DNA sequence: AAAAAAG
């Protein structure tokens, strides 16, 4: 009943730039967190509020929410901050996400905000955090404050799942701090700890933006003299990622190193695109149950990934067609009649080895790439942090470039003017697909999404990517070209021959296929790359994955799996890597494989993971946490226990 | 041996 009424109101009040509160399956899960709903401030029309009030379920609406940064003084925001926002950073109107989160967050309550990635999320938490720090220490507003900031008295901590994102948030925070004496520091892995520490000791630190590992390290190291005994605010950006397995232990231990809520009253803000069910209890342990709000935003120019960015499905005949297809996309963009906007693309792969291989190949297609004026960059976790940072910086500033990327950059990264997002192989899950597409079409620009799959992957993609406007695209010639077919156009022949030449000078990688894509991979290696043998699958792995008798498989070892002489990598950093986590130099051995994992067909039927086979490009097994959307989709069909009132829900289908 | 994140 209750939920049904919220649902109804939402449909009723949906209009132009209106903040929309959507009823979803998440809310029942989160209800236990919120003794009362205090959503009234989210309704931007009187009628909705009036209706809510009439039904006796909501408190009366106070004043209209502030939607311009310039008017934030109404909510007690310091003038210095407002000046930095409006004059320094040039912001005026808030985005919907900002309006919906800044208003309640300034009241000081904890918050779980579900907001899709896009511009503006960072400020949505920075503004309340900064104001909270200033409210507690008003003298910090004075840029010439005499007070000495200390690394042992950090007042706000912001955590991000990747180093680059932390740096990006840090840069934004520094702009906001400009007219004050608030000191913002970043602490991320892969950098020299001593150096960052000296800087912190010298300059002090009021607001720290960090990645979990490094923060944990700093807080637990007494020598580091980093502490936050009076912590006022704690933010998790991309909270669903942060509370995921692999991160959650780290987050827990960080929390243990911080003062408890009972000692020091702090504000916790969790920002997340999705909130998987198994993350709820952790979220619950982080917020104050009596002072908590859940804000869900659906922002009109935030649905863009689903609506604004056209997304093309390109089906390739074989793996050997993928790289030429990328060249063709590049070429078409550059020669189009209206190609006033330079081609700037991110090519996503689901594993590091594929990224490395692709960028090596593309660096070796000099005639084409040089002729196009496009720069090639690469980013993934096997590069040193220095290499990662420089790739990100160069790509950020480049006008025409291709960035080959793992999922490091899939979330939150703001590279300006990306025209195309190209995803190779099955994306790991729907969320990740959407996040990747979200790297383009930002800030009102247009963009294009491409999903490049082998035919065999399409059925799985169909079930993995429901409810997205992905349209089959047959306008390219390279995807269907069969090697040796002389009827191909000059352009297509050139794409293939350039790629083919590049293969020759790229060291042999180790490839491993899984079940139904074995043939695809075999064909690529044999026909296009000119290998004498099909790629080998080591016996153990073949056994583990139930591939021992899969058709077409070759059990054994590849040449590349034996140590290769050091030094082949000095042609470019892409060839060499330094594992900055283990500190091992792995340039002598491409032991990282060019593969992915998955179960063979015998895997469980539906549910847990009906992941069937994958390619080197494709996918890792889908995450076992159902995404928010997934659950939404899966519950929508049948009689949902909560009853969905008048809301007609349908099960999203794939559009292709 | 999925990416990411401490050394």
Short mmCIF file of C-alpha atoms in Angstrom, two decimals, chain A residues 168-418:
data_model
loop_
_atom_site.label_atom_id
_atom_site.label_comp_id
_atom_site.label_asym_id
_atom_site.label_seq_id
_atom_site.Cartn_x
_atom_site.Cartn_y
_atom_site.Cartn_z
CA UNK A 168 40.14 13.04 -10.27
CA UNK A 169 38.07 13.63 -7.16
CA UNK A 170 41.10 15.16 -5.46
CA UNK A 171 41.56 17.61 -8.31
CA UNK A 172 37.92 18.67 -8.07
CA UNK A 173 38.18 19.00 -4.30
CA UNK A 174 41.23 21.23 -4.59
CA UNK A 175 39.32 23.58 -6.84
CA UNK A 176 36.58 23.76 -4.27
CA UNK A 177 39.12 24.43 -1.54
CA UNK A 178 40.71 27.26 -3.44
CA UNK A 179 39.35 30.23 -1.50
CA UNK A 180 39.75 28.56 1.86
CA UNK A 181 42.62 27.14 3.84
CA UNK A 182 41.25 23.63 3.67
CA UNK A 183 44.00 21.23 2.65
CA UNK A 184 43.07 18.37 0.36
CA UNK A 185 45.43 15.41 -0.02
CA UNK A 186 45.25 12.22 -2.02
CA UNK A 187 46.63 8.87 -0.94
CA UNK A 188 46.64 6.11 -3.50
CA UNK A 189 48.64 2.97 -4.12
CA UNK A 190 51.39 2.70 -6.67
CA UNK A 191 52.95 5.94 -5.54
CA UNK A 192 55.86 6.47 -3.25
CA UNK A 193 54.43 6.38 0.20
CA UNK A 194 57.22 8.37 1.82
CA UNK A 195 56.85 11.21 -0.62
CA UNK A 196 53.12 11.53 -0.07
CA UNK A 197 53.67 11.33 3.67
CA UNK A 198 56.23 14.13 3.71
CA UNK A 199 53.76 16.22 1.79
CA UNK A 200 51.02 15.44 4.29
CA UNK A 201 53.24 16.22 7.25
CA UNK A 202 54.40 19.46 5.69
CA UNK A 203 51.05 20.72 4.46
CA UNK A 204 48.71 18.92 6.80
CA UNK A 205 45.44 17.39 5.70
CA UNK A 206 41.81 18.27 6.30
CA UNK A 207 40.21 16.23 3.56
CA UNK A 208 41.76 13.04 2.30
CA UNK A 209 40.81 11.33 -0.95
CA UNK A 210 42.15 7.79 -1.01
CA UNK A 211 41.97 4.26 -2.31
CA UNK A 212 41.26 1.63 0.34
CA UNK A 213 44.57 -0.21 0.41
CA UNK A 214 46.72 2.83 0.89
CA UNK A 215 44.42 4.40 3.44
CA UNK A 216 44.40 1.23 5.47
CA UNK A 217 48.14 1.12 5.28
CA UNK A 218 48.50 4.72 6.43
CA UNK A 219 45.99 4.48 9.24
CA UNK A 220 47.49 1.32 10.64
CA UNK A 221 51.07 2.50 10.45
CA UNK A 222 51.93 4.46 13.60
CA UNK A 223 55.01 5.89 11.91
CA UNK A 224 52.82 7.49 9.28
CA UNK A 225 51.21 9.86 11.75
CA UNK A 226 47.94 9.77 9.83
CA UNK A 227 44.78 9.75 11.92
CA UNK A 228 41.27 11.06 12.03
CA UNK A 229 40.18 11.23 15.66
CA UNK A 230 37.61 13.91 14.92
CA UNK A 231 36.37 12.62 11.60
CA UNK A 232 33.32 14.57 10.46
CA UNK A 233 32.51 12.93 7.16
CA UNK A 234 33.12 9.64 5.44
CA UNK A 235 32.25 9.10 1.79
CA UNK A 236 32.28 6.00 -0.35
CA UNK A 237 32.11 6.79 -4.02
CA UNK A 238 30.99 3.92 -6.23
CA UNK A 239 29.86 2.33 -3.00
CA UNK A 240 28.58 -0.83 -4.63
CA UNK A 241 32.10 -1.53 -5.83
CA UNK A 242 33.61 -0.58 -2.53
CA UNK A 243 31.40 -2.91 -0.57
CA UNK A 244 31.95 -5.74 -2.99
CA UNK A 245 33.97 -8.78 -2.01
CA UNK A 246 37.60 -7.97 -2.31
CA UNK A 247 37.06 -4.48 -1.03
CA UNK A 248 34.72 -5.01 1.87
CA UNK A 249 37.31 -6.45 4.23
CA UNK A 250 39.51 -3.48 3.60
CA UNK A 251 36.64 -1.09 4.22
CA UNK A 252 35.77 -2.85 7.44
CA UNK A 253 39.29 -2.62 8.69
CA UNK A 254 39.42 1.05 7.79
CA UNK A 255 36.27 1.58 9.79
CA UNK A 256 37.89 -0.13 12.74
CA UNK A 257 40.73 2.34 12.52
CA UNK A 258 38.39 5.30 12.60
CA UNK A 259 36.59 6.60 15.66
CA UNK A 260 33.28 4.90 16.21
CA UNK A 261 30.05 6.70 15.53
CA UNK A 262 29.35 6.81 19.22
CA UNK A 263 32.57 8.65 19.99
CA UNK A 264 32.46 11.11 17.15
CA UNK A 265 29.33 12.05 15.29
CA UNK A 266 30.14 11.74 11.64
CA UNK A 267 28.22 11.91 8.42
CA UNK A 268 28.44 8.94 6.11
CA UNK A 269 27.57 9.32 2.46
CA UNK A 270 27.39 6.30 0.20
CA UNK A 271 27.12 7.04 -3.49
CA UNK A 272 26.36 4.19 -5.76
CA UNK A 273 24.95 3.44 -9.15
CA UNK A 274 23.47 0.20 -7.91
CA UNK A 275 23.01 -1.32 -4.50
CA UNK A 276 23.14 -5.09 -4.64
CA UNK A 277 21.24 -6.89 -1.96
CA UNK A 278 24.23 -8.49 -0.32
CA UNK A 279 25.74 -5.09 0.17
CA UNK A 280 22.78 -3.81 2.12
CA UNK A 281 23.85 -5.18 5.47
CA UNK A 282 27.25 -3.60 5.13
CA UNK A 283 25.68 -0.32 4.13
CA UNK A 284 23.47 -0.67 7.16
CA UNK A 285 26.42 -1.01 9.46
CA UNK A 286 27.85 2.20 8.11
CA UNK A 287 25.00 4.64 8.48
CA UNK A 288 23.24 5.92 11.56
CA UNK A 289 19.92 4.12 11.59
CA UNK A 290 18.14 7.01 13.23
CA UNK A 291 19.50 9.62 10.90
CA UNK A 292 19.53 8.14 7.51
CA UNK A 293 18.04 8.83 4.13
CA UNK A 294 17.91 6.88 0.97
CA UNK A 295 17.84 9.01 -2.11
CA UNK A 296 17.23 7.59 -5.49
CA UNK A 297 17.71 9.80 -8.44
CA UNK A 298 16.77 9.30 -12.00
CA UNK A 299 18.13 12.22 -13.78
CA UNK A 300 16.82 13.09 -17.19
CA UNK A 301 20.21 13.60 -18.75
CA UNK A 302 21.54 10.70 -16.79
CA UNK A 303 19.40 8.05 -18.37
CA UNK A 304 21.50 8.98 -21.36
CA UNK A 305 23.38 5.79 -21.52
CA UNK A 306 20.08 4.13 -21.99
CA UNK A 307 18.49 6.69 -24.19
CA UNK A 308 20.78 9.35 -25.52
CA UNK A 309 23.77 7.37 -26.67
CA UNK A 310 23.05 5.24 -29.71
CA UNK A 311 24.47 1.78 -29.24
CA UNK A 312 25.42 -0.47 -32.10
CA UNK A 313 25.82 -4.20 -32.06
CA UNK A 314 28.35 -5.39 -34.58
CA UNK A 315 28.52 -9.11 -35.14
CA UNK A 316 31.83 -10.34 -36.45
CA UNK A 317 32.31 -13.46 -38.45
CA UNK A 318 35.42 -14.46 -36.50
CA UNK A 319 37.86 -13.04 -34.00
CA UNK A 320 40.18 -12.09 -36.82
CA UNK A 321 37.65 -9.48 -37.86
CA UNK A 322 37.68 -7.55 -34.62
CA UNK A 323 40.76 -5.42 -35.02
CA UNK A 324 40.05 -4.51 -38.65
CA UNK A 325 36.56 -3.55 -37.53
CA UNK A 326 38.03 -1.13 -35.02
CA UNK A 327 40.16 0.36 -37.78
CA UNK A 328 37.10 0.70 -39.97
CA UNK A 329 35.16 2.51 -37.25
CA UNK A 330 38.09 4.86 -36.81
CA UNK A 331 38.42 5.39 -40.54
CA UNK A 332 34.73 6.04 -41.07
CA UNK A 333 34.65 8.55 -38.26
CA UNK A 334 37.57 10.42 -39.74
CA UNK A 335 36.29 10.48 -43.28
CA UNK A 336 32.63 11.17 -42.58
CA UNK A 337 31.23 14.32 -44.18
CA UNK A 338 30.57 15.93 -40.85
CA UNK A 339 33.68 14.73 -39.10
CA UNK A 340 34.33 18.03 -37.41
CA UNK A 341 34.71 16.25 -34.09
CA UNK A 342 37.96 14.31 -33.80
CA UNK A 343 37.63 10.59 -33.13
CA UNK A 344 38.33 9.81 -29.50
CA UNK A 345 37.48 6.30 -28.42
CA UNK A 346 37.86 3.98 -25.49
CA UNK A 347 38.11 0.31 -26.39
CA UNK A 348 37.15 -1.90 -23.45
CA UNK A 349 38.23 -5.48 -22.94
CA UNK A 350 37.34 -7.58 -19.95
CA UNK A 351 40.85 -8.66 -19.14
CA UNK A 352 44.26 -7.14 -18.97
CA UNK A 353 45.98 -9.44 -21.38
CA UNK A 354 43.58 -8.53 -24.17
CA UNK A 355 44.20 -4.86 -23.56
CA UNK A 356 47.94 -5.40 -23.73
CA UNK A 357 47.71 -7.41 -26.88
CA UNK A 358 45.37 -5.03 -28.66
CA UNK A 359 47.43 -1.99 -27.86
CA UNK A 360 50.59 -3.70 -29.03
CA UNK A 361 48.92 -4.57 -32.30
CA UNK A 362 47.57 -1.09 -32.80
CA UNK A 363 50.89 0.50 -32.08
CA UNK A 364 52.23 -1.63 -34.91
CA UNK A 365 49.82 -0.37 -37.51
CA UNK A 366 51.84 2.79 -38.08
CA UNK A 367 50.78 3.73 -41.57
CA UNK A 368 47.15 3.75 -40.70
CA UNK A 369 47.39 5.19 -37.25
CA UNK A 370 49.96 7.81 -38.13
CA UNK A 371 47.91 8.81 -41.12
CA UNK A 372 44.86 9.27 -38.97
CA UNK A 373 46.64 11.48 -36.48
CA UNK A 374 45.23 9.31 -33.72
CA UNK A 375 47.28 8.49 -30.66
CA UNK A 376 47.18 5.07 -29.03
CA UNK A 377 47.14 4.72 -25.27
CA UNK A 378 46.69 1.82 -22.92
CA UNK A 379 45.57 1.56 -19.32
CA UNK A 380 45.16 -1.35 -16.91
CA UNK A 381 46.45 -2.52 -13.58
CA UNK A 382 49.56 -4.20 -14.88
CA UNK A 383 51.14 -0.92 -15.78
CA UNK A 384 53.02 1.03 -13.16
CA UNK A 385 51.07 3.81 -11.56
CA UNK A 386 53.23 6.30 -13.42
CA UNK A 387 52.30 4.74 -16.74
CA UNK A 388 48.65 4.61 -15.77
CA UNK A 389 48.60 8.23 -14.76
CA UNK A 390 50.34 9.36 -17.89
CA UNK A 391 48.03 7.31 -20.12
CA UNK A 392 45.03 8.84 -18.40
CA UNK A 393 46.45 12.36 -18.59
CA UNK A 394 47.48 12.10 -22.22
CA UNK A 395 44.17 10.62 -23.20
CA UNK A 396 42.29 13.22 -21.22
CA UNK A 397 44.06 15.99 -23.11
CA UNK A 398 44.19 14.31 -26.52
CA UNK A 399 41.85 15.47 -29.21
CA UNK A 400 42.07 12.34 -31.33
CA UNK A 401 43.05 9.12 -29.61
CA UNK A 402 42.19 5.54 -28.84
CA UNK A 403 42.51 4.29 -25.29
CA UNK A 404 42.67 0.53 -24.85
CA UNK A 405 41.37 -0.09 -21.40
CA UNK A 406 40.44 -2.68 -18.85
CA UNK A 407 37.61 -1.94 -16.50
CA UNK A 408 39.83 0.42 -14.49
CA UNK A 409 38.33 3.33 -16.37
CA UNK A 410 34.83 1.92 -16.70
CA UNK A 411 33.43 3.81 -13.77
CA UNK A 412 33.42 7.44 -12.95
CA UNK A 413 36.34 8.52 -15.09
CA UNK A 414 35.69 11.77 -16.84
CA UNK A 415 37.59 11.95 -20.10
CA UNK A 416 36.28 14.90 -22.06
CA UNK A 417 34.85 14.51 -25.54
CA UNK A 418 34.98 10.76 -25.93
#
